[in-house]
């Protein structure tokens, strides 16, 4: 089943009078359960593509379908709900809420979805177990290392049991050893939990954890 | 270095609103500081000017007192000092009654002068004259206003009844309404030849007052002493007791200074929060510069320069604005009669006051910004470059304790401070109260949230939980609450004071339970009985009062002692006597007993059963204190004894005035009384007229209070708007995160509004609470300046403050809410 589909996707940024064409006629489709790595040099438009897929930005033209639903036809509220339930984001800079504890950060998407916290106690325990942070649940992000913070972000992306996880350079800010651990974690999540994962990376090593590589260069998809 | 400066200047230019706000709050603070500082000087000057108009250049005056053998004296003893004086001018006072063709009666104040002497002392500007010189015989000079009113022209004759004898004067001059001729629309002044007037009062060759001006002003006191010896049984004094007037006016600016303190506190807060943001923004630049070799001192200096620049610019603008504010305030102080007299408000200030306001502005800016600057300066280069500035902040318990200790001292200190330290102590307390609130706000907010968390989840859903978390943790949200509570408490204080004063002023007349009061010469028992027979008079009361009675062996005095007629006093006055009124009043008649006001009780430090010795005409007499009363008549400097003892001790022949209850409309009865007393000099006012004139003189004060409260409010509201903008910037990233996790625009707006609502409620409630704490200090300040006004706590005012607080926060959060829903998520998320 095609879970993500992009057709004739274009993205142009306006810089004053200058138009910068970042993505040109991108076509791509990702099957459910895949672990795809989008690769390319810095500035090639990988992040832009990922954010368009996640609905964090709007394309200049073209369409993105998530689970068969056209993003541009959704209202803000529907898109938000989709982001809560169907997609989990992981960013290079973790982007945790600094004044909330680990478990509060993880449970945020549940809160946003208007669900009762107490129904999610056991799932929270499971997820913290999976990412290996069960003993850090009351700490705040400042008290954690980079790798630990990224685990919190991954836990947060998982909490609503979305089908898709979008990760933008998830180990870009980590040392090799920690990076490897995080990649292994993502790989495990892909295999055991059957999550579709799309990651952006500029490193071949990281890309190899996935089972397919999409090369982006000069705003176009190669291979 | 210059690059950092450039960056600073660019920042100042870009952040227009923030720059404006900082400048604005500095400007308003220094303007109000200047205006209220210069106010007492200007008020004193105004009083001096008012007095000067009638006495011109006179510096020393000799006049008769109760002990004098006669109301008149000769100038011969004064002439002996001729060498030392610029002039020695004798004058004679008198009154004449003029009956116009319309049968209307006018009272004319006659000033007898030797014309050339008057020109020396207080020059007359003539508009027209008719055979003025030589100025002798039955000639009279009127003011242009009086001449117009009486329809008299130069050369006309004017019949005046003086001492019950009719005399025909010739209008010999019309003068501009200045100097002796400055009139307030009610009085009519005239100048006549001195000898003519003296003769009419059988005082040929004598005068009723002697005015002098020493050649050498530094010898003034010495000359007064010598003259006092020469005129042993007369009063020799400074014509205008400027020192006394100035000291009296100083008390006047205490309430204003209190408000300035509140405005200052708000300003400090605004500048402090702004500088926290400024320094945070500058941090990367400072880090870079420090890493390439700039010293700490250099980077500190740049930040300090920015702060000083704000101070200098704000101070300069503040001084200009201050003069404007002072002008407006002084114009408001003019009462109707001043305007009628063509009197303008002199604005008086000196360069030291201006300098003080300017220094205050710079100090305000530097002091408020120094903590953020030091904070940045302490961070090591490594931490800046590695972006590790957010140190782990443990909840600091000591803040809670410090806050509570401050709060306790704010409550205790004013109540225990000695009277003469009351003003500085109370001012300090106003500041400490604000600091204490700032320290306690995080805890109070936390308690509030804990209390309402359940309800929040129930009413607002999960957005309620998120908002609650932000309220508890987010520094800028907490800052907003602090600022709000300060603003509200300042407004509440100011409004409560003006509310209380206006209420008390109204009450002052409620203490007087009669319809008309009047004075005519020689009011005695017989006239009282006759008055009671006048048509429309239901009852009349002869009122004895003694003014400024000194206490033996001290400098204190009692502004007014009322002699109560034991049977009727209660029906005419409600002086707020504490305890069994009737029996206390009866008790007054039995012996030299006295009831004093609570204000005096405190001032004299006396208690029930003590005796106070009054300096009476018949020597020092002890009066025993049998009770107390609470009143603001005569600013609460009042005492009651029985009419019997007051009359005999003070050797009073006549009533001070007569009080009348009417059975017909007071205006009608007033006319009847006037008619009954015929052509006699009679001064009569209905209660309505009294209230009106009193309200008018108080209106000015209230208007000025209002200006202050509006300024405080404007600063407060701007500050809150600014803080909301700041907190939005700081939270941009978090909000973008929420968005990426699937928070909808609606949810963000909802969350921000829940925060604003609860912030408004907490800030409002704390503001009302700290307002009440501060207000409870106010009576001690007012008592220290002899103005014991009871404070009326108005529930309506408090409810309005609370609602106002909520409204302001809700309005202030509209823009951040809209902005956050339009937020560019990627921008905020992508870069560190
Ligand atoms: N908001 C924006 N405005 C203008 N140009 C942008 C914006 N976002 C990205 N770009 C440009 O688009 C190009 C691709 O950016 P990005 O997708 O972040 O690259 P990558 O993630 O592959 O390094 C870059 O040249 C970048 O400068
Ligand atoms: Mg990128």
mmCIF file of C-alpha atoms and ligand atoms in Angstrom, chain A residues 46-48 92 168-169 200, chain B residues 830, ligand 2:
data_model
loop_
_atom_site.group_PDB
_atom_site.id
_atom_site.type_symbol
_atom_site.label_atom_id
_atom_site.label_comp_id
_atom_site.label_asym_id
_atom_site.label_seq_id
_atom_site.Cartn_x
_atom_site.Cartn_y
_atom_site.Cartn_z
ATOM 1 C CA UNK A 46 16.059 17.340 1.569
ATOM 2 C CA UNK A 47 14.573 19.030 4.611
ATOM 3 C CA UNK A 48 12.234 21.071 2.469
ATOM 4 C CA UNK A 92 18.085 17.293 14.329
ATOM 5 C CA UNK A 168 15.300 15.243 9.748
ATOM 6 C CA UNK A 169 18.972 14.418 10.316
ATOM 7 C CA UNK A 200 16.826 12.774 5.872
ATOM 8 C CA UNK B 830 15.064 24.183 11.814
HETATM 9 MG MG1 LIG C 2 18.413 19.988 6.194
#
